[in-house]
Amino acid sequence: MTKQSHNEAPTSQKEVPDTLYRRAFSADSDERCAVAAYPKAPIDLLRKLSEDDDPSVRKAVASNPNMPLELLWELAEEFPEAVVENPALSLQVAADPGAITEAPTEALIVLVGREQVSERWLRRGSDHYSYRVRKAAAKNPSAPTDVLKKLAQDSDDDVRKAVGGNPSSEMQVLGRLAEDTYYPNVRAAVAGNPSTPPQVLEHLAGDEHASVRKAVATNPAASTEALEQLIGDEYRTVRQAAAEHPSVPEEVFQLLRRAGADEKMRTVGCAPESLTEEERDRLFAWGRYGRHLLATHPDTPPATLERLASDADKTVRKAVAKHPATPLEALHTLASDATWRVRAAITENPSSPTEVLDTLISDNDPFVHQAARRRLNP
């Protein structure tokens, strides 16, 4: 006799129960699978097979259209997809809508996350006690507007993050989530959402967290203004993301390369070229990265270097301290900088005068005063 595969029903739908029971207790898992998949298998057999040692048998039971709801729920955690796709589930829940409250979390997560899910299931999921179920509802692009509005105020930040990343979320909802003060992951989700309005993205381009700014830099809806701001970001990962955006004007790349940046947006990658005053002003306005390029550029005028000597960023001040064209007054200021690396950089400046180096000999930091001594007494 030819053995049936586990996808086949028993030989005859009129098969006597004794044969079904014999096959259900067979040592051959294919035999047990065949019974588990048989639409007219008795409930007691399905219950027995739902505890089978072979997962393929249990999965076949989970897909059986004759399964009672209580058994479906028992198998839902292990086989959520099979249970959700079982037509018996929809029929029985339609007959008893309250039965959804008994559904295991894993099954609800799969069900609520399906784009074709009914609105009723989404609404039920949005009220579920588990944040994971509410999160699945919040991520679903088919979620009704009022459900997303409600979930945008959820107490769990993962749920709000899901709403922030949902392309179906309304502009007002995204705008509110962009102000989620304590959770940068929520703001980052909004920043990466292509449905977020350009003005909100421009606001998020100045966020204090690099993850948020990087998300803006990868957003296809980001404006040229936001991208120009981000291409001068202090974090290289943000600059690189902005540099790879198709909307960044070629002139921006050309200016950065002429200022000394390389293709990976590192601080100095190639020999810089001369810059106009307008171009220097533009670099200055591009944030820390632009100012650092100016501080290392050989043609930066003394007046600009003096201005950069009081920059809030220590790496910019350090570059100024090394620059041969830095004015004497600025060097005196930098000699008392709070960061020892900035003070030490003065000793590497070929133009540092003796009077400035003399002040560094008495520096409290041993590395600084030793570097000053070596410079004065080579």
PDB file of C-alpha atoms in Angstrom, residues 6-291:
ATOM      1  CA  HIS A   6       0.911  14.454   5.681  1.00  0.00           C
ATOM      2  CA  ASN A   7      -0.926  16.913   3.373  1.00  0.00           C
ATOM      3  CA  GLU A   8      -3.424  14.277   2.262  1.00  0.00           C
ATOM      4  CA  ALA A   9      -6.680  13.339   3.971  1.00  0.00           C
ATOM      5  CA  PRO A  10      -7.315   9.668   4.844  1.00  0.00           C
ATOM      6  CA  THR A  11      -8.100   7.376   1.962  1.00  0.00           C
ATOM      7  CA  SER A  12     -11.845   7.829   2.227  1.00  0.00           C
ATOM      8  CA  GLN A  13     -13.977  10.429   3.959  1.00  0.00           C
ATOM      9  CA  LYS A  14     -16.198   7.528   5.020  1.00  0.00           C
ATOM     10  CA  GLU A  15     -13.263   5.864   6.726  1.00  0.00           C
ATOM     11  CA  VAL A  16     -14.375   4.056   9.865  1.00  0.00           C
ATOM     12  CA  PRO A  17     -13.354   5.625  13.176  1.00  0.00           C
ATOM     13  CA  ASP A  18     -11.288   2.589  14.138  1.00  0.00           C
ATOM     14  CA  THR A  19      -9.022   3.210  11.149  1.00  0.00           C
ATOM     15  CA  LEU A  20      -8.633   6.876  12.085  1.00  0.00           C
ATOM     16  CA  TYR A  21      -7.770   5.997  15.665  1.00  0.00           C
ATOM     17  CA  ARG A  22      -5.290   3.364  14.523  1.00  0.00           C
ATOM     18  CA  ARG A  23      -3.552   5.851  12.241  1.00  0.00           C
ATOM     19  CA  ALA A  24      -3.640   8.572  14.919  1.00  0.00           C
ATOM     20  CA  PHE A  25      -1.646   6.270  17.207  1.00  0.00           C
ATOM     21  CA  SER A  26       0.695   5.094  14.449  1.00  0.00           C
ATOM     22  CA  ALA A  27       4.451   5.287  14.980  1.00  0.00           C
ATOM     23  CA  ASP A  28       4.671   6.887  11.534  1.00  0.00           C
ATOM     24  CA  SER A  29       4.449  10.680  11.856  1.00  0.00           C
ATOM     25  CA  ASP A  30       3.144  10.977   8.276  1.00  0.00           C
ATOM     26  CA  GLU A  31       0.164   8.844   9.258  1.00  0.00           C
ATOM     27  CA  ARG A  32      -0.523  11.022  12.285  1.00  0.00           C
ATOM     28  CA  CYS A  33      -0.155  14.171  10.161  1.00  0.00           C
ATOM     29  CA  ALA A  34      -2.727  12.858   7.703  1.00  0.00           C
ATOM     30  CA  VAL A  35      -5.252  12.373  10.499  1.00  0.00           C
ATOM     31  CA  ALA A  36      -4.369  15.769  12.034  1.00  0.00           C
ATOM     32  CA  ALA A  37      -5.130  17.468   8.700  1.00  0.00           C
ATOM     33  CA  TYR A  38      -8.358  15.523   8.048  1.00  0.00           C
ATOM     34  CA  PRO A  39     -11.272  18.038   8.165  1.00  0.00           C
ATOM     35  CA  LYS A  40     -13.685  15.488   9.667  1.00  0.00           C
ATOM     36  CA  ALA A  41     -11.342  14.161  12.343  1.00  0.00           C
ATOM     37  CA  PRO A  42     -13.116  13.839  15.698  1.00  0.00           C
ATOM     38  CA  ILE A  43     -12.360  16.503  18.307  1.00  0.00           C
ATOM     39  CA  ASP A  44     -10.953  13.989  20.799  1.00  0.00           C
ATOM     40  CA  LEU A  45      -8.421  12.831  18.197  1.00  0.00           C
ATOM     41  CA  LEU A  46      -7.454  16.400  17.389  1.00  0.00           C
ATOM     42  CA  ARG A  47      -7.004  17.099  21.090  1.00  0.00           C
ATOM     43  CA  LYS A  48      -4.730  14.068  21.411  1.00  0.00           C
ATOM     44  CA  LEU A  49      -2.728  15.004  18.307  1.00  0.00           C
ATOM     45  CA  SER A  50      -2.361  18.602  19.527  1.00  0.00           C
ATOM     46  CA  GLU A  51      -0.026  17.173  22.195  1.00  0.00           C
ATOM     47  CA  ASP A  52       1.985  15.057  19.743  1.00  0.00           C
ATOM     48  CA  ASP A  53       5.772  15.028  20.129  1.00  0.00           C
ATOM     49  CA  ASP A  54       6.218  15.861  16.432  1.00  0.00           C
ATOM     50  CA  PRO A  55       5.816  19.619  15.704  1.00  0.00           C
ATOM     51  CA  SER A  56       4.651  18.894  12.135  1.00  0.00           C
ATOM     52  CA  VAL A  57       1.701  16.963  13.571  1.00  0.00           C
ATOM     53  CA  ARG A  58       0.830  19.760  15.992  1.00  0.00           C
ATOM     54  CA  LYS A  59       1.042  22.307  13.173  1.00  0.00           C
ATOM     55  CA  ALA A  60      -1.315  20.206  11.019  1.00  0.00           C
ATOM     56  CA  VAL A  61      -3.788  20.207  13.927  1.00  0.00           C
ATOM     57  CA  ALA A  62      -3.484  24.005  14.195  1.00  0.00           C
ATOM     58  CA  SER A  63      -4.523  24.263  10.531  1.00  0.00           C
ATOM     59  CA  ASN A  64      -7.464  21.849  10.787  1.00  0.00           C
ATOM     60  CA  PRO A  65     -10.759  23.643  10.003  1.00  0.00           C
ATOM     61  CA  ASN A  66     -12.623  21.414  12.469  1.00  0.00           C
ATOM     62  CA  MET A  67     -10.665  22.727  15.450  1.00  0.00           C
ATOM     63  CA  PRO A  68     -12.569  24.182  18.416  1.00  0.00           C
ATOM     64  CA  LEU A  69     -11.511  27.648  19.495  1.00  0.00           C
ATOM     65  CA  GLU A  70     -10.075  26.537  22.825  1.00  0.00           C
ATOM     66  CA  LEU A  71      -7.644  24.169  21.073  1.00  0.00           C
ATOM     67  CA  LEU A  72      -6.711  26.838  18.545  1.00  0.00           C
ATOM     68  CA  TRP A  73      -5.772  29.190  21.349  1.00  0.00           C
ATOM     69  CA  GLU A  74      -3.647  26.466  22.969  1.00  0.00           C
ATOM     70  CA  LEU A  75      -1.639  26.044  19.768  1.00  0.00           C
ATOM     71  CA  ALA A  76      -1.548  29.736  18.893  1.00  0.00           C
ATOM     72  CA  GLU A  77       1.630  30.553  20.788  1.00  0.00           C
ATOM     73  CA  GLU A  78       3.595  27.839  18.979  1.00  0.00           C
ATOM     74  CA  PHE A  79       1.962  28.213  15.559  1.00  0.00           C
ATOM     75  CA  PRO A  80       0.455  31.716  15.397  1.00  0.00           C
ATOM     76  CA  GLU A  81       0.453  31.928  11.581  1.00  0.00           C
ATOM     77  CA  ALA A  82      -1.288  28.559  11.162  1.00  0.00           C
ATOM     78  CA  VAL A  83      -3.936  29.473  13.733  1.00  0.00           C
ATOM     79  CA  VAL A  84      -4.555  32.918  12.283  1.00  0.00           C
ATOM     80  CA  GLU A  85      -4.940  31.492   8.767  1.00  0.00           C
ATOM     81  CA  ASN A  86      -7.300  28.735   9.932  1.00  0.00           C
ATOM     82  CA  PRO A  87     -10.828  29.586   8.655  1.00  0.00           C
ATOM     83  CA  ALA A  88     -12.260  28.109  11.856  1.00  0.00           C
ATOM     84  CA  LEU A  89     -10.853  31.035  13.803  1.00  0.00           C
ATOM     85  CA  SER A  90     -12.716  33.733  11.861  1.00  0.00           C
ATOM     86  CA  LEU A  91     -15.971  31.748  11.901  1.00  0.00           C
ATOM     87  CA  GLN A  92     -15.908  31.107  15.629  1.00  0.00           C
ATOM     88  CA  VAL A  93     -14.832  34.623  16.602  1.00  0.00           C
ATOM     89  CA  ALA A  94     -17.567  36.052  14.343  1.00  0.00           C
ATOM     90  CA  ALA A  95     -20.089  33.941  16.238  1.00  0.00           C
ATOM     91  CA  ASP A  96     -18.654  34.984  19.612  1.00  0.00           C
ATOM     92  CA  PRO A  97     -16.750  38.336  19.399  1.00  0.00           C
ATOM     93  CA  GLY A  98     -15.929  38.181  23.095  1.00  0.00           C
ATOM     94  CA  ALA A  99     -13.769  35.126  22.480  1.00  0.00           C
ATOM     95  CA  ILE A 100     -10.931  37.372  21.339  1.00  0.00           C
ATOM     96  CA  THR A 101     -10.226  38.236  24.976  1.00  0.00           C
ATOM     97  CA  GLU A 102      -9.052  34.649  25.484  1.00  0.00           C
ATOM     98  CA  ALA A 103      -6.580  34.803  22.592  1.00  0.00           C
ATOM     99  CA  PRO A 104      -2.896  34.249  23.480  1.00  0.00           C
ATOM    100  CA  THR A 105      -0.619  37.230  23.008  1.00  0.00           C
ATOM    101  CA  GLU A 106       1.493  35.629  20.270  1.00  0.00           C
ATOM    102  CA  ALA A 107      -1.549  34.864  18.137  1.00  0.00           C
ATOM    103  CA  LEU A 108      -2.917  38.374  18.541  1.00  0.00           C
ATOM    104  CA  ILE A 109       0.416  39.929  17.573  1.00  0.00           C
ATOM    105  CA  VAL A 110       0.385  37.989  14.291  1.00  0.00           C
ATOM    106  CA  LEU A 111      -3.297  38.614  13.661  1.00  0.00           C
ATOM    107  CA  VAL A 112      -3.294  42.339  14.464  1.00  0.00           C
ATOM    108  CA  GLY A 113      -0.151  42.827  12.413  1.00  0.00           C
ATOM    109  CA  ARG A 114      -1.701  41.524   9.187  1.00  0.00           C
ATOM    110  CA  GLU A 115      -2.664  44.253   6.716  1.00  0.00           C
ATOM    111  CA  GLN A 116      -5.824  42.371   5.731  1.00  0.00           C
ATOM    112  CA  VAL A 117      -7.044  42.119   9.333  1.00  0.00           C
ATOM    113  CA  SER A 118     -10.537  43.392  10.078  1.00  0.00           C
ATOM    114  CA  GLU A 119     -11.040  46.726  11.802  1.00  0.00           C
ATOM    115  CA  ARG A 120     -12.650  44.937  14.729  1.00  0.00           C
ATOM    116  CA  TRP A 121      -9.472  42.995  15.477  1.00  0.00           C
ATOM    117  CA  LEU A 122      -7.374  46.172  15.192  1.00  0.00           C
ATOM    118  CA  ARG A 123      -9.594  48.018  17.641  1.00  0.00           C
ATOM    119  CA  ARG A 124      -9.514  45.104  20.069  1.00  0.00           C
ATOM    120  CA  GLY A 125      -5.747  44.896  19.709  1.00  0.00           C
ATOM    121  CA  SER A 126      -5.332  48.610  20.405  1.00  0.00           C
ATOM    122  CA  ASP A 127      -7.025  48.096  23.804  1.00  0.00           C
ATOM    123  CA  HIS A 128      -5.091  44.949  24.744  1.00  0.00           C
ATOM    124  CA  TYR A 129      -3.252  44.802  28.059  1.00  0.00           C
ATOM    125  CA  SER A 130      -0.008  43.721  26.350  1.00  0.00           C
ATOM    126  CA  TYR A 131       2.056  46.535  24.858  1.00  0.00           C
ATOM    127  CA  ARG A 132       3.280  44.074  22.212  1.00  0.00           C
ATOM    128  CA  VAL A 133      -0.251  43.642  20.852  1.00  0.00           C
ATOM    129  CA  ARG A 134      -0.883  47.389  20.936  1.00  0.00           C
ATOM    130  CA  LYS A 135       2.441  47.882  19.166  1.00  0.00           C
ATOM    131  CA  ALA A 136       1.379  45.462  16.402  1.00  0.00           C
ATOM    132  CA  ALA A 137      -1.821  47.475  15.931  1.00  0.00           C
ATOM    133  CA  ALA A 138       0.155  50.736  15.921  1.00  0.00           C
ATOM    134  CA  LYS A 139       2.473  49.461  13.172  1.00  0.00           C
ATOM    135  CA  ASN A 140      -0.338  48.291  10.901  1.00  0.00           C
ATOM    136  CA  PRO A 141      -0.821  50.671   7.924  1.00  0.00           C
ATOM    137  CA  SER A 142      -4.486  49.609   7.847  1.00  0.00           C
ATOM    138  CA  ALA A 143      -5.151  50.928  11.353  1.00  0.00           C
ATOM    139  CA  PRO A 144      -7.987  53.502  11.453  1.00  0.00           C
ATOM    140  CA  THR A 145      -7.031  57.129  12.059  1.00  0.00           C
ATOM    141  CA  ASP A 146      -8.711  57.316  15.456  1.00  0.00           C
ATOM    142  CA  VAL A 147      -6.890  54.160  16.607  1.00  0.00           C
ATOM    143  CA  LEU A 148      -3.523  55.669  15.666  1.00  0.00           C
ATOM    144  CA  LYS A 149      -4.417  58.915  17.430  1.00  0.00           C
ATOM    145  CA  LYS A 150      -5.226  56.994  20.587  1.00  0.00           C
ATOM    146  CA  LEU A 151      -2.080  54.846  20.413  1.00  0.00           C
ATOM    147  CA  ALA A 152       0.045  57.968  19.865  1.00  0.00           C
ATOM    148  CA  GLN A 153      -0.734  58.776  23.501  1.00  0.00           C
ATOM    149  CA  ASP A 154       0.037  55.284  24.781  1.00  0.00           C
ATOM    150  CA  SER A 155       2.064  55.032  27.984  1.00  0.00           C
ATOM    151  CA  ASP A 156       4.592  52.710  26.310  1.00  0.00           C
ATOM    152  CA  ASP A 157       7.252  54.366  24.145  1.00  0.00           C
ATOM    153  CA  ASP A 158       7.515  51.319  21.843  1.00  0.00           C
ATOM    154  CA  VAL A 159       3.843  51.733  20.964  1.00  0.00           C
ATOM    155  CA  ARG A 160       4.272  55.449  20.279  1.00  0.00           C
ATOM    156  CA  LYS A 161       7.376  54.640  18.230  1.00  0.00           C
ATOM    157  CA  ALA A 162       5.286  52.274  16.075  1.00  0.00           C
ATOM    158  CA  VAL A 163       2.744  55.036  15.445  1.00  0.00           C
ATOM    159  CA  GLY A 164       5.579  57.431  14.609  1.00  0.00           C
ATOM    160  CA  GLY A 165       6.869  55.057  11.945  1.00  0.00           C
ATOM    161  CA  ASN A 166       3.453  54.213  10.508  1.00  0.00           C
ATOM    162  CA  PRO A 167       3.046  55.805   7.037  1.00  0.00           C
ATOM    163  CA  SER A 168      -0.707  56.083   7.669  1.00  0.00           C
ATOM    164  CA  SER A 169      -0.287  58.366  10.691  1.00  0.00           C
ATOM    165  CA  GLU A 170      -1.712  61.845  10.165  1.00  0.00           C
ATOM    166  CA  MET A 171       0.460  64.983  10.055  1.00  0.00           C
ATOM    167  CA  GLN A 172      -0.864  66.249  13.391  1.00  0.00           C
ATOM    168  CA  VAL A 173      -0.051  62.945  15.085  1.00  0.00           C
ATOM    169  CA  LEU A 174       3.474  62.898  13.659  1.00  0.00           C
ATOM    170  CA  GLY A 175       4.007  66.508  14.676  1.00  0.00           C
ATOM    171  CA  ARG A 176       3.026  65.726  18.258  1.00  0.00           C
ATOM    172  CA  LEU A 177       5.251  62.631  18.417  1.00  0.00           C
ATOM    173  CA  ALA A 178       8.166  64.678  17.052  1.00  0.00           C
ATOM    174  CA  GLU A 179       8.001  66.521  20.403  1.00  0.00           C
ATOM    175  CA  ASP A 180       8.179  63.328  22.479  1.00  0.00           C
ATOM    176  CA  THR A 181      10.650  64.833  24.934  1.00  0.00           C
ATOM    177  CA  TYR A 182      12.082  61.868  26.804  1.00  0.00           C
ATOM    178  CA  TYR A 183      12.212  59.180  24.124  1.00  0.00           C
ATOM    179  CA  PRO A 184      14.528  59.757  21.134  1.00  0.00           C
ATOM    180  CA  ASN A 185      13.456  56.391  19.660  1.00  0.00           C
ATOM    181  CA  VAL A 186       9.968  57.837  19.153  1.00  0.00           C
ATOM    182  CA  ARG A 187      11.335  60.960  17.490  1.00  0.00           C
ATOM    183  CA  ALA A 188      13.668  58.825  15.337  1.00  0.00           C
ATOM    184  CA  ALA A 189      10.680  56.825  14.082  1.00  0.00           C
ATOM    185  CA  VAL A 190       8.951  60.063  13.055  1.00  0.00           C
ATOM    186  CA  ALA A 191      12.190  61.304  11.487  1.00  0.00           C
ATOM    187  CA  GLY A 192      12.397  58.200   9.296  1.00  0.00           C
ATOM    188  CA  ASN A 193       8.735  58.192   8.281  1.00  0.00           C
ATOM    189  CA  PRO A 194       8.299  59.287   4.622  1.00  0.00           C
ATOM    190  CA  SER A 195       4.885  60.701   5.557  1.00  0.00           C
ATOM    191  CA  THR A 196       6.394  63.209   7.991  1.00  0.00           C
ATOM    192  CA  PRO A 197       5.967  66.796   6.712  1.00  0.00           C
ATOM    193  CA  PRO A 198       9.166  68.596   5.554  1.00  0.00           C
ATOM    194  CA  GLN A 199       8.849  71.285   8.222  1.00  0.00           C
ATOM    195  CA  VAL A 200       8.807  68.637  10.958  1.00  0.00           C
ATOM    196  CA  LEU A 201      11.858  66.955   9.407  1.00  0.00           C
ATOM    197  CA  GLU A 202      13.698  70.289   9.371  1.00  0.00           C
ATOM    198  CA  HIS A 203      12.932  70.650  13.069  1.00  0.00           C
ATOM    199  CA  LEU A 204      14.177  67.110  13.796  1.00  0.00           C
ATOM    200  CA  ALA A 205      17.360  67.761  11.789  1.00  0.00           C
ATOM    201  CA  GLY A 206      18.446  69.843  14.787  1.00  0.00           C
ATOM    202  CA  ASP A 207      17.578  67.186  17.387  1.00  0.00           C
ATOM    203  CA  GLU A 208      20.078  66.605  20.177  1.00  0.00           C
ATOM    204  CA  HIS A 209      20.266  62.852  19.445  1.00  0.00           C
ATOM    205  CA  ALA A 210      22.340  61.633  16.508  1.00  0.00           C
ATOM    206  CA  SER A 211      19.962  58.710  15.891  1.00  0.00           C
ATOM    207  CA  VAL A 212      17.144  61.165  15.178  1.00  0.00           C
ATOM    208  CA  ARG A 213      19.255  63.306  12.874  1.00  0.00           C
ATOM    209  CA  LYS A 214      20.493  60.225  10.995  1.00  0.00           C
ATOM    210  CA  ALA A 215      16.903  59.097  10.476  1.00  0.00           C
ATOM    211  CA  VAL A 216      16.124  62.474   8.886  1.00  0.00           C
ATOM    212  CA  ALA A 217      19.188  62.107   6.660  1.00  0.00           C
ATOM    213  CA  THR A 218      17.878  58.796   5.291  1.00  0.00           C
ATOM    214  CA  ASN A 219      14.296  59.995   4.821  1.00  0.00           C
ATOM    215  CA  PRO A 220      13.392  60.364   1.119  1.00  0.00           C
ATOM    216  CA  ALA A 221      11.147  63.304   2.039  1.00  0.00           C
ATOM    217  CA  ALA A 222      13.973  65.325   3.645  1.00  0.00           C
ATOM    218  CA  SER A 223      14.329  68.816   2.203  1.00  0.00           C
ATOM    219  CA  THR A 224      17.517  70.233   0.712  1.00  0.00           C
ATOM    220  CA  GLU A 225      17.724  72.661   3.646  1.00  0.00           C
ATOM    221  CA  ALA A 226      17.621  69.826   6.186  1.00  0.00           C
ATOM    222  CA  LEU A 227      20.199  67.823   4.261  1.00  0.00           C
ATOM    223  CA  GLU A 228      22.594  70.768   4.011  1.00  0.00           C
ATOM    224  CA  GLN A 229      22.366  71.144   7.760  1.00  0.00           C
ATOM    225  CA  LEU A 230      22.992  67.429   8.342  1.00  0.00           C
ATOM    226  CA  ILE A 231      25.908  67.155   5.949  1.00  0.00           C
ATOM    227  CA  GLY A 232      27.800  69.329   8.406  1.00  0.00           C
ATOM    228  CA  ASP A 233      26.792  67.249  11.428  1.00  0.00           C
ATOM    229  CA  GLU A 234      29.324  66.543  14.175  1.00  0.00           C
ATOM    230  CA  TYR A 235      28.767  62.783  13.798  1.00  0.00           C
ATOM    231  CA  ARG A 236      30.277  61.152  10.745  1.00  0.00           C
ATOM    232  CA  THR A 237      27.501  58.543  10.469  1.00  0.00           C
ATOM    233  CA  VAL A 238      24.972  61.358  10.133  1.00  0.00           C
ATOM    234  CA  ARG A 239      27.121  63.215   7.595  1.00  0.00           C
ATOM    235  CA  GLN A 240      27.582  60.041   5.542  1.00  0.00           C
ATOM    236  CA  ALA A 241      23.857  59.318   5.543  1.00  0.00           C
ATOM    237  CA  ALA A 242      23.140  62.855   4.358  1.00  0.00           C
ATOM    238  CA  ALA A 243      25.884  62.643   1.718  1.00  0.00           C
ATOM    239  CA  GLU A 244      24.267  59.522   0.263  1.00  0.00           C
ATOM    240  CA  HIS A 245      20.860  61.193  -0.070  1.00  0.00           C
ATOM    241  CA  PRO A 246      19.934  61.749  -3.743  1.00  0.00           C
ATOM    242  CA  SER A 247      18.573  65.235  -3.026  1.00  0.00           C
ATOM    243  CA  VAL A 248      21.857  66.744  -1.836  1.00  0.00           C
ATOM    244  CA  PRO A 249      22.981  69.297  -4.464  1.00  0.00           C
ATOM    245  CA  GLU A 250      26.229  68.514  -6.250  1.00  0.00           C
ATOM    246  CA  GLU A 251      27.543  71.984  -5.398  1.00  0.00           C
ATOM    247  CA  VAL A 252      27.512  71.007  -1.729  1.00  0.00           C
ATOM    248  CA  PHE A 253      29.756  68.022  -2.423  1.00  0.00           C
ATOM    249  CA  GLN A 254      32.085  70.157  -4.485  1.00  0.00           C
ATOM    250  CA  LEU A 255      32.424  72.738  -1.719  1.00  0.00           C
ATOM    251  CA  LEU A 256      33.120  70.110   0.926  1.00  0.00           C
ATOM    252  CA  ARG A 257      35.747  68.414  -1.213  1.00  0.00           C
ATOM    253  CA  ARG A 258      37.435  71.738  -1.924  1.00  0.00           C
ATOM    254  CA  ALA A 259      37.406  72.444   1.812  1.00  0.00           C
ATOM    255  CA  GLY A 260      39.264  69.193   2.489  1.00  0.00           C
ATOM    256  CA  ALA A 261      36.544  66.597   3.114  1.00  0.00           C
ATOM    257  CA  ASP A 262      36.713  63.129   1.581  1.00  0.00           C
ATOM    258  CA  GLU A 263      33.852  61.019   0.182  1.00  0.00           C
ATOM    259  CA  LYS A 264      33.233  59.424   3.573  1.00  0.00           C
ATOM    260  CA  MET A 265      32.795  62.844   5.164  1.00  0.00           C
ATOM    261  CA  ARG A 266      35.857  62.550   7.335  1.00  0.00           C
ATOM    262  CA  THR A 267      37.313  65.780   8.653  1.00  0.00           C
ATOM    263  CA  VAL A 268      40.246  66.078   6.310  1.00  0.00           C
ATOM    264  CA  GLY A 269      40.642  63.690   3.434  1.00  0.00           C
ATOM    265  CA  CYS A 270      42.310  65.522   0.566  1.00  0.00           C
ATOM    266  CA  ALA A 271      44.366  68.608  -0.167  1.00  0.00           C
ATOM    267  CA  PRO A 272      42.045  71.621   0.242  1.00  0.00           C
ATOM    268  CA  GLU A 273      41.668  74.335  -2.370  1.00  0.00           C
ATOM    269  CA  SER A 274      41.182  78.078  -1.998  1.00  0.00           C
ATOM    270  CA  LEU A 275      37.760  79.219  -0.795  1.00  0.00           C
ATOM    271  CA  THR A 276      35.883  82.453  -1.293  1.00  0.00           C
ATOM    272  CA  GLU A 277      34.628  84.480   1.640  1.00  0.00           C
ATOM    273  CA  GLU A 278      31.066  83.441   0.803  1.00  0.00           C
ATOM    274  CA  GLU A 279      32.087  79.766   0.842  1.00  0.00           C
ATOM    275  CA  ARG A 280      33.816  80.177   4.210  1.00  0.00           C
ATOM    276  CA  ASP A 281      30.678  81.768   5.635  1.00  0.00           C
ATOM    277  CA  ARG A 282      28.660  78.858   4.306  1.00  0.00           C
ATOM    278  CA  LEU A 283      30.977  76.323   5.923  1.00  0.00           C
ATOM    279  CA  PHE A 284      30.820  78.219   9.199  1.00  0.00           C
ATOM    280  CA  ALA A 285      27.035  77.919   9.139  1.00  0.00           C
ATOM    281  CA  TRP A 286      27.193  74.137   8.615  1.00  0.00           C
ATOM    282  CA  GLY A 287      27.886  73.380  12.231  1.00  0.00           C
ATOM    283  CA  ARG A 288      30.820  71.705  13.917  1.00  0.00           C
ATOM    284  CA  TYR A 289      32.025  69.815  10.853  1.00  0.00           C
ATOM    285  CA  GLY A 290      32.085  72.917   8.668  1.00  0.00           C
ATOM    286  CA  ARG A 291      33.865  74.897  11.377  1.00  0.00           C
TER     287      ARG A 291
END
